[in-house]
Amino acid sequence: MSDSATTPPRKPDEPQVTSATPEEGAPLPQITTKQAAKINAPIRGMIISMAVLLMLILPFLWLAPKPDAQPYRADVNVSEEAGFVAEQADFKPAAPELGEDWTANYARWQANSQEGVPLWSVGYLSPNYRLVEMVQTAESNPTWLAQRTELIPATGQKNVGGISWDIHHRDPSGKQEEFTAWVGELNDSTVILTGKATEGEFEHVAKALAEGR
């Protein structure tokens, strides 16, 4: 009699069981066509939904107004503000008429400024979006002038509309930026114009100030 166990005979209706050996490898799972269709159905639905959503959004994007690439202009009514300030200031607040292409970003009255003098200041924006700040006071003094001109001595002089302007200019050098200030005397006050505007833009404001005296 053999030492190995004898395999019992298989019944006719009993399924044959086979085991995969490590050499043969595990059998690969197989899916039917219907099963594959069920798996892909959610993906197709997602793609269709995204396509419909894009078709609904694109017309609104095409019809939406394009953003303005130009900076924002806050058009302050300087004449109106100057009328209010005239009740408090001991000088006539200047409100030069610069034309429709010029706008004012701000106009404010400081009765007790940090510089020690009452100030009427307006920020004008040129058609080319360059700022010219105008400050005016009836209590000018050497210290205030030196601060406002950044200790730069007068480098030139220009007469515009009967007003003589001392020009203080510094070219950019190292860490110092370009700086320009025009200092002029009105009937009852001192006016200083500063900014990174062109000479023509400074002169335009100076001419309007002379005409509005």
JSON list of N, CA, C and O in Angstrom, two decimals, residues 22-77:
[
{"chain": "A", "resi": 22, "resn": "PRO", "atom": "N", "xyz": [1.96, 28.71, -7.80]},
{"chain": "A", "resi": 22, "resn": "PRO", "atom": "CA", "xyz": [2.72, 29.96, -7.95]},
{"chain": "A", "resi": 22, "resn": "PRO", "atom": "C", "xyz": [3.31, 30.12, -9.32]},
{"chain": "A", "resi": 22, "resn": "PRO", "atom": "O", "xyz": [3.48, 31.21, -9.81]},
{"chain": "A", "resi": 23, "resn": "GLU", "atom": "N", "xyz": [3.64, 28.99, -9.97]},
{"chain": "A", "resi": 23, "resn": "GLU", "atom": "CA", "xyz": [4.25, 29.09, -11.28]},
{"chain": "A", "resi": 23, "resn": "GLU", "atom": "C", "xyz": [3.22, 29.53, -12.32]},
{"chain": "A", "resi": 23, "resn": "GLU", "atom": "O", "xyz": [3.51, 30.24, -13.27]},
{"chain": "A", "resi": 24, "resn": "GLU", "atom": "N", "xyz": [1.93, 29.10, -12.13]},
{"chain": "A", "resi": 24, "resn": "GLU", "atom": "CA", "xyz": [0.92, 29.41, -13.14]},
{"chain": "A", "resi": 24, "resn": "GLU", "atom": "C", "xyz": [0.39, 30.83, -12.98]},
{"chain": "A", "resi": 24, "resn": "GLU", "atom": "O", "xyz": [-0.05, 31.44, -13.94]},
{"chain": "A", "resi": 25, "resn": "GLY", "atom": "N", "xyz": [0.38, 31.36, -11.74]},
{"chain": "A", "resi": 25, "resn": "GLY", "atom": "CA", "xyz": [-0.16, 32.70, -11.48]},
{"chain": "A", "resi": 25, "resn": "GLY", "atom": "C", "xyz": [-1.65, 32.67, -11.27]},
{"chain": "A", "resi": 25, "resn": "GLY", "atom": "O", "xyz": [-2.34, 31.74, -11.68]},
{"chain": "A", "resi": 26, "resn": "ALA", "atom": "N", "xyz": [-2.20, 33.78, -10.61]},
{"chain": "A", "resi": 26, "resn": "ALA", "atom": "CA", "xyz": [-3.63, 33.85, -10.33]},
{"chain": "A", "resi": 26, "resn": "ALA", "atom": "C", "xyz": [-4.39, 34.18, -11.60]},
{"chain": "A", "resi": 26, "resn": "ALA", "atom": "O", "xyz": [-3.92, 34.93, -12.44]},
{"chain": "A", "resi": 27, "resn": "PRO", "atom": "N", "xyz": [-5.59, 33.64, -11.77]},
{"chain": "A", "resi": 27, "resn": "PRO", "atom": "CA", "xyz": [-6.39, 33.92, -12.98]},
{"chain": "A", "resi": 27, "resn": "PRO", "atom": "C", "xyz": [-6.82, 35.37, -13.01]},
{"chain": "A", "resi": 27, "resn": "PRO", "atom": "O", "xyz": [-7.17, 35.95, -11.97]},
{"chain": "A", "resi": 28, "resn": "LEU", "atom": "N", "xyz": [-6.79, 36.09, -14.19]},
{"chain": "A", "resi": 28, "resn": "LEU", "atom": "CA", "xyz": [-7.18, 37.48, -14.34]},
{"chain": "A", "resi": 28, "resn": "LEU", "atom": "C", "xyz": [-8.69, 37.61, -14.37]},
{"chain": "A", "resi": 28, "resn": "LEU", "atom": "O", "xyz": [-9.36, 36.81, -15.01]},
{"chain": "A", "resi": 29, "resn": "PRO", "atom": "N", "xyz": [-9.24, 38.66, -13.65]},
{"chain": "A", "resi": 29, "resn": "PRO", "atom": "CA", "xyz": [-10.70, 38.83, -13.69]},
{"chain": "A", "resi": 29, "resn": "PRO", "atom": "C", "xyz": [-11.15, 39.31, -15.06]},
{"chain": "A", "resi": 29, "resn": "PRO", "atom": "O", "xyz": [-10.46, 40.09, -15.72]},
{"chain": "A", "resi": 30, "resn": "GLN", "atom": "N", "xyz": [-12.30, 38.88, -15.48]},
{"chain": "A", "resi": 30, "resn": "GLN", "atom": "CA", "xyz": [-12.86, 39.25, -16.77]},
{"chain": "A", "resi": 30, "resn": "GLN", "atom": "C", "xyz": [-14.18, 39.97, -16.54]},
{"chain": "A", "resi": 30, "resn": "GLN", "atom": "O", "xyz": [-14.96, 39.59, -15.66]},
{"chain": "A", "resi": 31, "resn": "ILE", "atom": "N", "xyz": [-14.44, 41.11, -17.30]},
{"chain": "A", "resi": 31, "resn": "ILE", "atom": "CA", "xyz": [-15.71, 41.82, -17.21]},
{"chain": "A", "resi": 31, "resn": "ILE", "atom": "C", "xyz": [-16.38, 41.78, -18.57]},
{"chain": "A", "resi": 31, "resn": "ILE", "atom": "O", "xyz": [-15.72, 41.75, -19.62]},
{"chain": "A", "resi": 32, "resn": "THR", "atom": "N", "xyz": [-17.69, 41.82, -18.51]},
{"chain": "A", "resi": 32, "resn": "THR", "atom": "CA", "xyz": [-18.45, 41.76, -19.76]},
{"chain": "A", "resi": 32, "resn": "THR", "atom": "C", "xyz": [-18.59, 43.15, -20.35]},
{"chain": "A", "resi": 32, "resn": "THR", "atom": "O", "xyz": [-18.26, 44.16, -19.72]},
{"chain": "A", "resi": 33, "resn": "THR", "atom": "N", "xyz": [-19.14, 43.24, -21.55]},
{"chain": "A", "resi": 33, "resn": "THR", "atom": "CA", "xyz": [-19.35, 44.53, -22.23]},
{"chain": "A", "resi": 33, "resn": "THR", "atom": "C", "xyz": [-20.35, 45.38, -21.46]},
{"chain": "A", "resi": 33, "resn": "THR", "atom": "O", "xyz": [-20.18, 46.60, -21.34]},
{"chain": "A", "resi": 34, "resn": "LYS", "atom": "N", "xyz": [-21.40, 44.77, -20.92]},
{"chain": "A", "resi": 34, "resn": "LYS", "atom": "CA", "xyz": [-22.39, 45.51, -20.14]},
{"chain": "A", "resi": 34, "resn": "LYS", "atom": "C", "xyz": [-21.78, 46.11, -18.88]},
{"chain": "A", "resi": 34, "resn": "LYS", "atom": "O", "xyz": [-22.07, 47.23, -18.49]},
{"chain": "A", "resi": 35, "resn": "GLN", "atom": "N", "xyz": [-20.92, 45.32, -18.23]},
{"chain": "A", "resi": 35, "resn": "GLN", "atom": "CA", "xyz": [-20.26, 45.83, -17.03]},
{"chain": "A", "resi": 35, "resn": "GLN", "atom": "C", "xyz": [-19.35, 47.01, -17.33]},
{"chain": "A", "resi": 35, "resn": "GLN", "atom": "O", "xyz": [-19.29, 47.99, -16.59]},
{"chain": "A", "resi": 36, "resn": "ALA", "atom": "N", "xyz": [-18.64, 46.94, -18.47]},
{"chain": "A", "resi": 36, "resn": "ALA", "atom": "CA", "xyz": [-17.77, 48.05, -18.87]},
{"chain": "A", "resi": 36, "resn": "ALA", "atom": "C", "xyz": [-18.58, 49.31, -19.16]},
{"chain": "A", "resi": 36, "resn": "ALA", "atom": "O", "xyz": [-18.18, 50.42, -18.84]},
{"chain": "A", "resi": 37, "resn": "ALA", "atom": "N", "xyz": [-19.76, 49.11, -19.79]},
{"chain": "A", "resi": 37, "resn": "ALA", "atom": "CA", "xyz": [-20.62, 50.25, -20.09]},
{"chain": "A", "resi": 37, "resn": "ALA", "atom": "C", "xyz": [-21.11, 50.93, -18.81]},
{"chain": "A", "resi": 37, "resn": "ALA", "atom": "O", "xyz": [-21.19, 52.16, -18.73]},
{"chain": "A", "resi": 38, "resn": "LYS", "atom": "N", "xyz": [-21.45, 50.12, -17.78]},
{"chain": "A", "resi": 38, "resn": "LYS", "atom": "CA", "xyz": [-21.89, 50.68, -16.52]},
{"chain": "A", "resi": 38, "resn": "LYS", "atom": "C", "xyz": [-20.78, 51.48, -15.83]},
{"chain": "A", "resi": 38, "resn": "LYS", "atom": "O", "xyz": [-21.01, 52.51, -15.21]},
{"chain": "A", "resi": 39, "resn": "ILE", "atom": "N", "xyz": [-19.57, 50.98, -15.95]},
{"chain": "A", "resi": 39, "resn": "ILE", "atom": "CA", "xyz": [-18.43, 51.67, -15.33]},
{"chain": "A", "resi": 39, "resn": "ILE", "atom": "C", "xyz": [-18.17, 53.02, -16.01]},
{"chain": "A", "resi": 39, "resn": "ILE", "atom": "O", "xyz": [-17.87, 54.03, -15.36]},
{"chain": "A", "resi": 40, "resn": "ASN", "atom": "N", "xyz": [-18.28, 53.08, -17.33]},
{"chain": "A", "resi": 40, "resn": "ASN", "atom": "CA", "xyz": [-17.96, 54.30, -18.09]},
{"chain": "A", "resi": 40, "resn": "ASN", "atom": "C", "xyz": [-19.10, 55.30, -18.09]},
{"chain": "A", "resi": 40, "resn": "ASN", "atom": "O", "xyz": [-18.89, 56.47, -18.44]},
{"chain": "A", "resi": 41, "resn": "ALA", "atom": "N", "xyz": [-20.31, 54.88, -17.73]},
{"chain": "A", "resi": 41, "resn": "ALA", "atom": "CA", "xyz": [-21.47, 55.77, -17.81]},
{"chain": "A", "resi": 41, "resn": "ALA", "atom": "C", "xyz": [-21.30, 57.02, -16.96]},
{"chain": "A", "resi": 41, "resn": "ALA", "atom": "O", "xyz": [-21.57, 58.13, -17.43]},
{"chain": "A", "resi": 42, "resn": "PRO", "atom": "N", "xyz": [-20.86, 56.97, -15.70]},
{"chain": "A", "resi": 42, "resn": "PRO", "atom": "CA", "xyz": [-20.68, 58.21, -14.90]},
{"chain": "A", "resi": 42, "resn": "PRO", "atom": "C", "xyz": [-19.68, 59.17, -15.51]},
{"chain": "A", "resi": 42, "resn": "PRO", "atom": "O", "xyz": [-19.85, 60.39, -15.43]},
{"chain": "A", "resi": 43, "resn": "ILE", "atom": "N", "xyz": [-18.61, 58.65, -16.11]},
{"chain": "A", "resi": 43, "resn": "ILE", "atom": "CA", "xyz": [-17.59, 59.51, -16.72]},
{"chain": "A", "resi": 43, "resn": "ILE", "atom": "C", "xyz": [-18.17, 60.26, -17.90]},
{"chain": "A", "resi": 43, "resn": "ILE", "atom": "O", "xyz": [-17.96, 61.47, -18.06]},
{"chain": "A", "resi": 44, "resn": "ARG", "atom": "N", "xyz": [-18.95, 59.54, -18.74]},
{"chain": "A", "resi": 44, "resn": "ARG", "atom": "CA", "xyz": [-19.57, 60.20, -19.90]},
{"chain": "A", "resi": 44, "resn": "ARG", "atom": "C", "xyz": [-20.56, 61.27, -19.43]},
{"chain": "A", "resi": 44, "resn": "ARG", "atom": "O", "xyz": [-20.64, 62.35, -20.00]},
{"chain": "A", "resi": 45, "resn": "GLY", "atom": "N", "xyz": [-21.30, 60.95, -18.38]},
{"chain": "A", "resi": 45, "resn": "GLY", "atom": "CA", "xyz": [-22.26, 61.93, -17.86]},
{"chain": "A", "resi": 45, "resn": "GLY", "atom": "C", "xyz": [-21.58, 63.19, -17.35]},
{"chain": "A", "resi": 45, "resn": "GLY", "atom": "O", "xyz": [-22.07, 64.30, -17.56]},
{"chain": "A", "resi": 46, "resn": "MET", "atom": "N", "xyz": [-20.43, 63.02, -16.69]},
{"chain": "A", "resi": 46, "resn": "MET", "atom": "CA", "xyz": [-19.69, 64.17, -16.19]},
{"chain": "A", "resi": 46, "resn": "MET", "atom": "C", "xyz": [-19.18, 65.04, -17.33]},
{"chain": "A", "resi": 46, "resn": "MET", "atom": "O", "xyz": [-19.26, 66.27, -17.27]},
{"chain": "A", "resi": 47, "resn": "ILE", "atom": "N", "xyz": [-18.68, 64.42, -18.37]},
{"chain": "A", "resi": 47, "resn": "ILE", "atom": "CA", "xyz": [-18.17, 65.17, -19.52]},
{"chain": "A", "resi": 47, "resn": "ILE", "atom": "C", "xyz": [-19.29, 65.95, -20.20]},
{"chain": "A", "resi": 47, "resn": "ILE", "atom": "O", "xyz": [-19.14, 67.12, -20.56]},
{"chain": "A", "resi": 48, "resn": "ILE", "atom": "N", "xyz": [-20.45, 65.31, -20.35]},
{"chain": "A", "resi": 48, "resn": "ILE", "atom": "CA", "xyz": [-21.59, 65.97, -20.99]},
{"chain": "A", "resi": 48, "resn": "ILE", "atom": "C", "xyz": [-22.06, 67.15, -20.15]},
{"chain": "A", "resi": 48, "resn": "ILE", "atom": "O", "xyz": [-22.35, 68.23, -20.66]},
{"chain": "A", "resi": 49, "resn": "SER", "atom": "N", "xyz": [-22.10, 66.98, -18.82]},
{"chain": "A", "resi": 49, "resn": "SER", "atom": "CA", "xyz": [-22.53, 68.07, -17.93]},
{"chain": "A", "resi": 49, "resn": "SER", "atom": "C", "xyz": [-21.59, 69.26, -18.02]},
{"chain": "A", "resi": 49, "resn": "SER", "atom": "O", "xyz": [-22.03, 70.42, -18.05]},
{"chain": "A", "resi": 50, "resn": "MET", "atom": "N", "xyz": [-20.26, 69.00, -18.07]},
{"chain": "A", "resi": 50, "resn": "MET", "atom": "CA", "xyz": [-19.30, 70.09, -18.18]},
{"chain": "A", "resi": 50, "resn": "MET", "atom": "C", "xyz": [-19.45, 70.82, -19.50]},
{"chain": "A", "resi": 50, "resn": "MET", "atom": "O", "xyz": [-19.34, 72.05, -19.55]},
{"chain": "A", "resi": 51, "resn": "ALA", "atom": "N", "xyz": [-19.70, 70.07, -20.57]},
{"chain": "A", "resi": 51, "resn": "ALA", "atom": "CA", "xyz": [-19.87, 70.70, -21.89]},
{"chain": "A", "resi": 51, "resn": "ALA", "atom": "C", "xyz": [-21.10, 71.59, -21.91]},
{"chain": "A", "resi": 51, "resn": "ALA", "atom": "O", "xyz": [-21.07, 72.72, -22.43]},
{"chain": "A", "resi": 52, "resn": "VAL", "atom": "N", "xyz": [-22.21, 71.14, -21.31]},
{"chain": "A", "resi": 52, "resn": "VAL", "atom": "CA", "xyz": [-23.43, 71.94, -21.26]},
{"chain": "A", "resi": 52, "resn": "VAL", "atom": "C", "xyz": [-23.20, 73.20, -20.41]},
{"chain": "A", "resi": 52, "resn": "VAL", "atom": "O", "xyz": [-23.63, 74.30, -20.77]},
{"chain": "A", "resi": 53, "resn": "LEU", "atom": "N", "xyz": [-22.48, 73.07, -19.29]},
{"chain": "A", "resi": 53, "resn": "LEU", "atom": "CA", "xyz": [-22.19, 74.22, -18.43]},
{"chain": "A", "resi": 53, "resn": "LEU", "atom": "C", "xyz": [-21.36, 75.27, -19.15]},
{"chain": "A", "resi": 53, "resn": "LEU", "atom": "O", "xyz": [-21.61, 76.47, -19.05]},
{"chain": "A", "resi": 54, "resn": "LEU", "atom": "N", "xyz": [-20.36, 74.81, -19.90]},
{"chain": "A", "resi": 54, "resn": "LEU", "atom": "CA", "xyz": [-19.53, 75.74, -20.68]},
{"chain": "A", "resi": 54, "resn": "LEU", "atom": "C", "xyz": [-20.35, 76.47, -21.73]},
{"chain": "A", "resi": 54, "resn": "LEU", "atom": "O", "xyz": [-20.17, 77.67, -21.97]},
{"chain": "A", "resi": 55, "resn": "MET", "atom": "N", "xyz": [-21.27, 75.77, -22.37]},
{"chain": "A", "resi": 55, "resn": "MET", "atom": "CA", "xyz": [-22.11, 76.39, -23.39]},
{"chain": "A", "resi": 55, "resn": "MET", "atom": "C", "xyz": [-23.00, 77.46, -22.78]},
{"chain": "A", "resi": 55, "resn": "MET", "atom": "O", "xyz": [-23.34, 78.45, -23.45]},
{"chain": "A", "resi": 56, "resn": "LEU", "atom": "N", "xyz": [-23.39, 77.28, -21.53]},
{"chain": "A", "resi": 56, "resn": "LEU", "atom": "CA", "xyz": [-24.23, 78.28, -20.87]},
{"chain": "A", "resi": 56, "resn": "LEU", "atom": "C", "xyz": [-23.43, 79.49, -20.41]},
{"chain": "A", "resi": 56, "resn": "LEU", "atom": "O", "xyz": [-23.92, 80.62, -20.40]},
{"chain": "A", "resi": 57, "resn": "ILE", "atom": "N", "xyz": [-22.17, 79.28, -20.00]},
{"chain": "A", "resi": 57, "resn": "ILE", "atom": "CA", "xyz": [-21.35, 80.36, -19.43]},
{"chain": "A", "resi": 57, "resn": "ILE", "atom": "C", "xyz": [-20.69, 81.21, -20.51]},
{"chain": "A", "resi": 57, "resn": "ILE", "atom": "O", "xyz": [-20.58, 82.43, -20.37]},
{"chain": "A", "resi": 58, "resn": "LEU", "atom": "N", "xyz": [-20.22, 80.59, -21.59]},
{"chain": "A", "resi": 58, "resn": "LEU", "atom": "CA", "xyz": [-19.44, 81.31, -22.60]},
{"chain": "A", "resi": 58, "resn": "LEU", "atom": "C", "xyz": [-20.17, 82.53, -23.17]},
{"chain": "A", "resi": 58, "resn": "LEU", "atom": "O", "xyz": [-19.54, 83.59, -23.32]},
{"chain": "A", "resi": 59, "resn": "PRO", "atom": "N", "xyz": [-21.48, 82.46, -23.49]},
{"chain": "A", "resi": 59, "resn": "PRO", "atom": "CA", "xyz": [-22.13, 83.68, -24.02]},
{"chain": "A", "resi": 59, "resn": "PRO", "atom": "C", "xyz": [-22.07, 84.85, -23.05]},
{"chain": "A", "resi": 59, "resn": "PRO", "atom": "O", "xyz": [-21.88, 86.00, -23.47]},
{"chain": "A", "resi": 60, "resn": "PHE", "atom": "N", "xyz": [-22.19, 84.59, -21.75]},
{"chain": "A", "resi": 60, "resn": "PHE", "atom": "CA", "xyz": [-22.11, 85.67, -20.77]},
{"chain": "A", "resi": 60, "resn": "PHE", "atom": "C", "xyz": [-20.70, 86.26, -20.73]},
{"chain": "A", "resi": 60, "resn": "PHE", "atom": "O", "xyz": [-20.52, 87.46, -20.55]},
{"chain": "A", "resi": 61, "resn": "LEU", "atom": "N", "xyz": [-19.67, 85.40, -20.87]},
{"chain": "A", "resi": 61, "resn": "LEU", "atom": "CA", "xyz": [-18.30, 85.89, -20.86]},
{"chain": "A", "resi": 61, "resn": "LEU", "atom": "C", "xyz": [-18.03, 86.74, -22.09]},
{"chain": "A", "resi": 61, "resn": "LEU", "atom": "O", "xyz": [-17.33, 87.76, -22.01]},
{"chain": "A", "resi": 62, "resn": "TRP", "atom": "N", "xyz": [-18.57, 86.35, -23.23]},
{"chain": "A", "resi": 62, "resn": "TRP", "atom": "CA", "xyz": [-18.35, 87.13, -24.45]},
{"chain": "A", "resi": 62, "resn": "TRP", "atom": "C", "xyz": [-19.06, 88.48, -24.41]},
{"chain": "A", "resi": 62, "resn": "TRP", "atom": "O", "xyz": [-18.58, 89.47, -24.94]},
{"chain": "A", "resi": 63, "resn": "LEU", "atom": "N", "xyz": [-20.25, 88.50, -23.78]},
{"chain": "A", "resi": 63, "resn": "LEU", "atom": "CA", "xyz": [-21.05, 89.72, -23.75]},
{"chain": "A", "resi": 63, "resn": "LEU", "atom": "C", "xyz": [-20.68, 90.64, -22.60]},
{"chain": "A", "resi": 63, "resn": "LEU", "atom": "O", "xyz": [-21.08, 91.81, -22.59]},
{"chain": "A", "resi": 64, "resn": "ALA", "atom": "N", "xyz": [-19.92, 90.14, -21.63]},
{"chain": "A", "resi": 64, "resn": "ALA", "atom": "CA", "xyz": [-19.57, 90.96, -20.47]},
{"chain": "A", "resi": 64, "resn": "ALA", "atom": "C", "xyz": [-18.66, 92.11, -20.90]},
{"chain": "A", "resi": 64, "resn": "ALA", "atom": "O", "xyz": [-17.78, 91.93, -21.74]},
{"chain": "A", "resi": 65, "resn": "PRO", "atom": "N", "xyz": [-18.86, 93.33, -20.35]},
{"chain": "A", "resi": 65, "resn": "PRO", "atom": "CA", "xyz": [-17.98, 94.46, -20.71]},
{"chain": "A", "resi": 65, "resn": "PRO", "atom": "C", "xyz": [-16.56, 94.23, -20.27]},
{"chain": "A", "resi": 65, "resn": "PRO", "atom": "O", "xyz": [-16.30, 93.67, -19.21]},
{"chain": "A", "resi": 66, "resn": "LYS", "atom": "N", "xyz": [-15.62, 94.62, -21.12]},
{"chain": "A", "resi": 66, "resn": "LYS", "atom": "CA", "xyz": [-14.20, 94.46, -20.82]},
{"chain": "A", "resi": 66, "resn": "LYS", "atom": "C", "xyz": [-13.78, 95.46, -19.76]},
{"chain": "A", "resi": 66, "resn": "LYS", "atom": "O", "xyz": [-14.20, 96.62, -19.78]},
{"chain": "A", "resi": 67, "resn": "PRO", "atom": "N", "xyz": [-12.95, 95.07, -18.79]},
{"chain": "A", "resi": 67, "resn": "PRO", "atom": "CA", "xyz": [-12.51, 96.01, -17.76]},
{"chain": "A", "resi": 67, "resn": "PRO", "atom": "C", "xyz": [-11.66, 97.12, -18.34]},
{"chain": "A", "resi": 67, "resn": "PRO", "atom": "O", "xyz": [-10.88, 96.91, -19.27]},
{"chain": "A", "resi": 68, "resn": "ASP", "atom": "N", "xyz": [-11.80, 98.31, -17.77]},
{"chain": "A", "resi": 68, "resn": "ASP", "atom": "CA", "xyz": [-11.02, 99.46, -18.22]},
{"chain": "A", "resi": 68, "resn": "ASP", "atom": "C", "xyz": [-9.59, 99.33, -17.70]},
{"chain": "A", "resi": 68, "resn": "ASP", "atom": "O", "xyz": [-9.37, 99.20, -16.51]},
{"chain": "A", "resi": 69, "resn": "ALA", "atom": "N", "xyz": [-8.63, 99.38, -18.63]},
{"chain": "A", "resi": 69, "resn": "ALA", "atom": "CA", "xyz": [-7.23, 99.22, -18.23]},
{"chain": "A", "resi": 69, "resn": "ALA", "atom": "C", "xyz": [-6.67, 100.48, -17.57]},
{"chain": "A", "resi": 69, "resn": "ALA", "atom": "O", "xyz": [-5.60, 100.45, -16.99]},
{"chain": "A", "resi": 70, "resn": "GLN", "atom": "N", "xyz": [-7.40, 101.61, -17.67]},
{"chain": "A", "resi": 70, "resn": "GLN", "atom": "CA", "xyz": [-6.90, 102.85, -17.12]},
{"chain": "A", "resi": 70, "resn": "GLN", "atom": "C", "xyz": [-7.17, 102.93, -15.61]},
{"chain": "A", "resi": 70, "resn": "GLN", "atom": "O", "xyz": [-8.16, 102.37, -15.12]},
{"chain": "A", "resi": 71, "resn": "PRO", "atom": "N", "xyz": [-6.32, 103.62, -14.87]},
{"chain": "A", "resi": 71, "resn": "PRO", "atom": "CA", "xyz": [-6.53, 103.75, -13.43]},
{"chain": "A", "resi": 71, "resn": "PRO", "atom": "C", "xyz": [-7.82, 104.48, -13.11]},
{"chain": "A", "resi": 71, "resn": "PRO", "atom": "O", "xyz": [-8.36, 105.23, -13.92]},
{"chain": "A", "resi": 72, "resn": "TYR", "atom": "N", "xyz": [-8.30, 104.26, -11.91]},
{"chain": "A", "resi": 72, "resn": "TYR", "atom": "CA", "xyz": [-9.53, 104.89, -11.46]},
{"chain": "A", "resi": 72, "resn": "TYR", "atom": "C", "xyz": [-9.31, 106.39, -11.22]},
{"chain": "A", "resi": 72, "resn": "TYR", "atom": "O", "xyz": [-8.30, 106.78, -10.66]},
{"chain": "A", "resi": 73, "resn": "ARG", "atom": "N", "xyz": [-10.27, 107.20, -11.64]},
{"chain": "A", "resi": 73, "resn": "ARG", "atom": "CA", "xyz": [-10.21, 108.64, -11.41]},
{"chain": "A", "resi": 73, "resn": "ARG", "atom": "C", "xyz": [-11.36, 109.04, -10.48]},
{"chain": "A", "resi": 73, "resn": "ARG", "atom": "O", "xyz": [-12.52, 108.84, -10.81]},
{"chain": "A", "resi": 74, "resn": "ALA", "atom": "N", "xyz": [-11.02, 109.56, -9.33]},
{"chain": "A", "resi": 74, "resn": "ALA", "atom": "CA", "xyz": [-12.03, 110.09, -8.41]},
{"chain": "A", "resi": 74, "resn": "ALA", "atom": "C", "xyz": [-12.21, 111.57, -8.71]},
{"chain": "A", "resi": 74, "resn": "ALA", "atom": "O", "xyz": [-11.36, 112.38, -8.39]},
{"chain": "A", "resi": 75, "resn": "ASP", "atom": "N", "xyz": [-13.30, 111.94, -9.36]},
{"chain": "A", "resi": 75, "resn": "ASP", "atom": "CA", "xyz": [-13.48, 113.31, -9.83]},
{"chain": "A", "resi": 75, "resn": "ASP", "atom": "C", "xyz": [-14.09, 114.17, -8.72]},
{"chain": "A", "resi": 75, "resn": "ASP", "atom": "O", "xyz": [-15.30, 114.33, -8.62]},
{"chain": "A", "resi": 76, "resn": "VAL", "atom": "N", "xyz": [-13.22, 114.74, -7.88]},
{"chain": "A", "resi": 76, "resn": "VAL", "atom": "CA", "xyz": [-13.65, 115.58, -6.77]},
{"chain": "A", "resi": 76, "resn": "VAL", "atom": "C", "xyz": [-13.98, 116.98, -7.30]},
{"chain": "A", "resi": 76, "resn": "VAL", "atom": "O", "xyz": [-13.28, 117.52, -8.15]},
{"chain": "A", "resi": 77, "resn": "ASN", "atom": "N", "xyz": [-15.04, 117.55, -6.78]},
{"chain": "A", "resi": 77, "resn": "ASN", "atom": "CA", "xyz": [-15.43, 118.92, -7.16]},
{"chain": "A", "resi": 77, "resn": "ASN", "atom": "C", "xyz": [-14.62, 119.90, -6.31]},
{"chain": "A", "resi": 77, "resn": "ASN", "atom": "O", "xyz": [-14.99, 120.23, -5.18]}
]
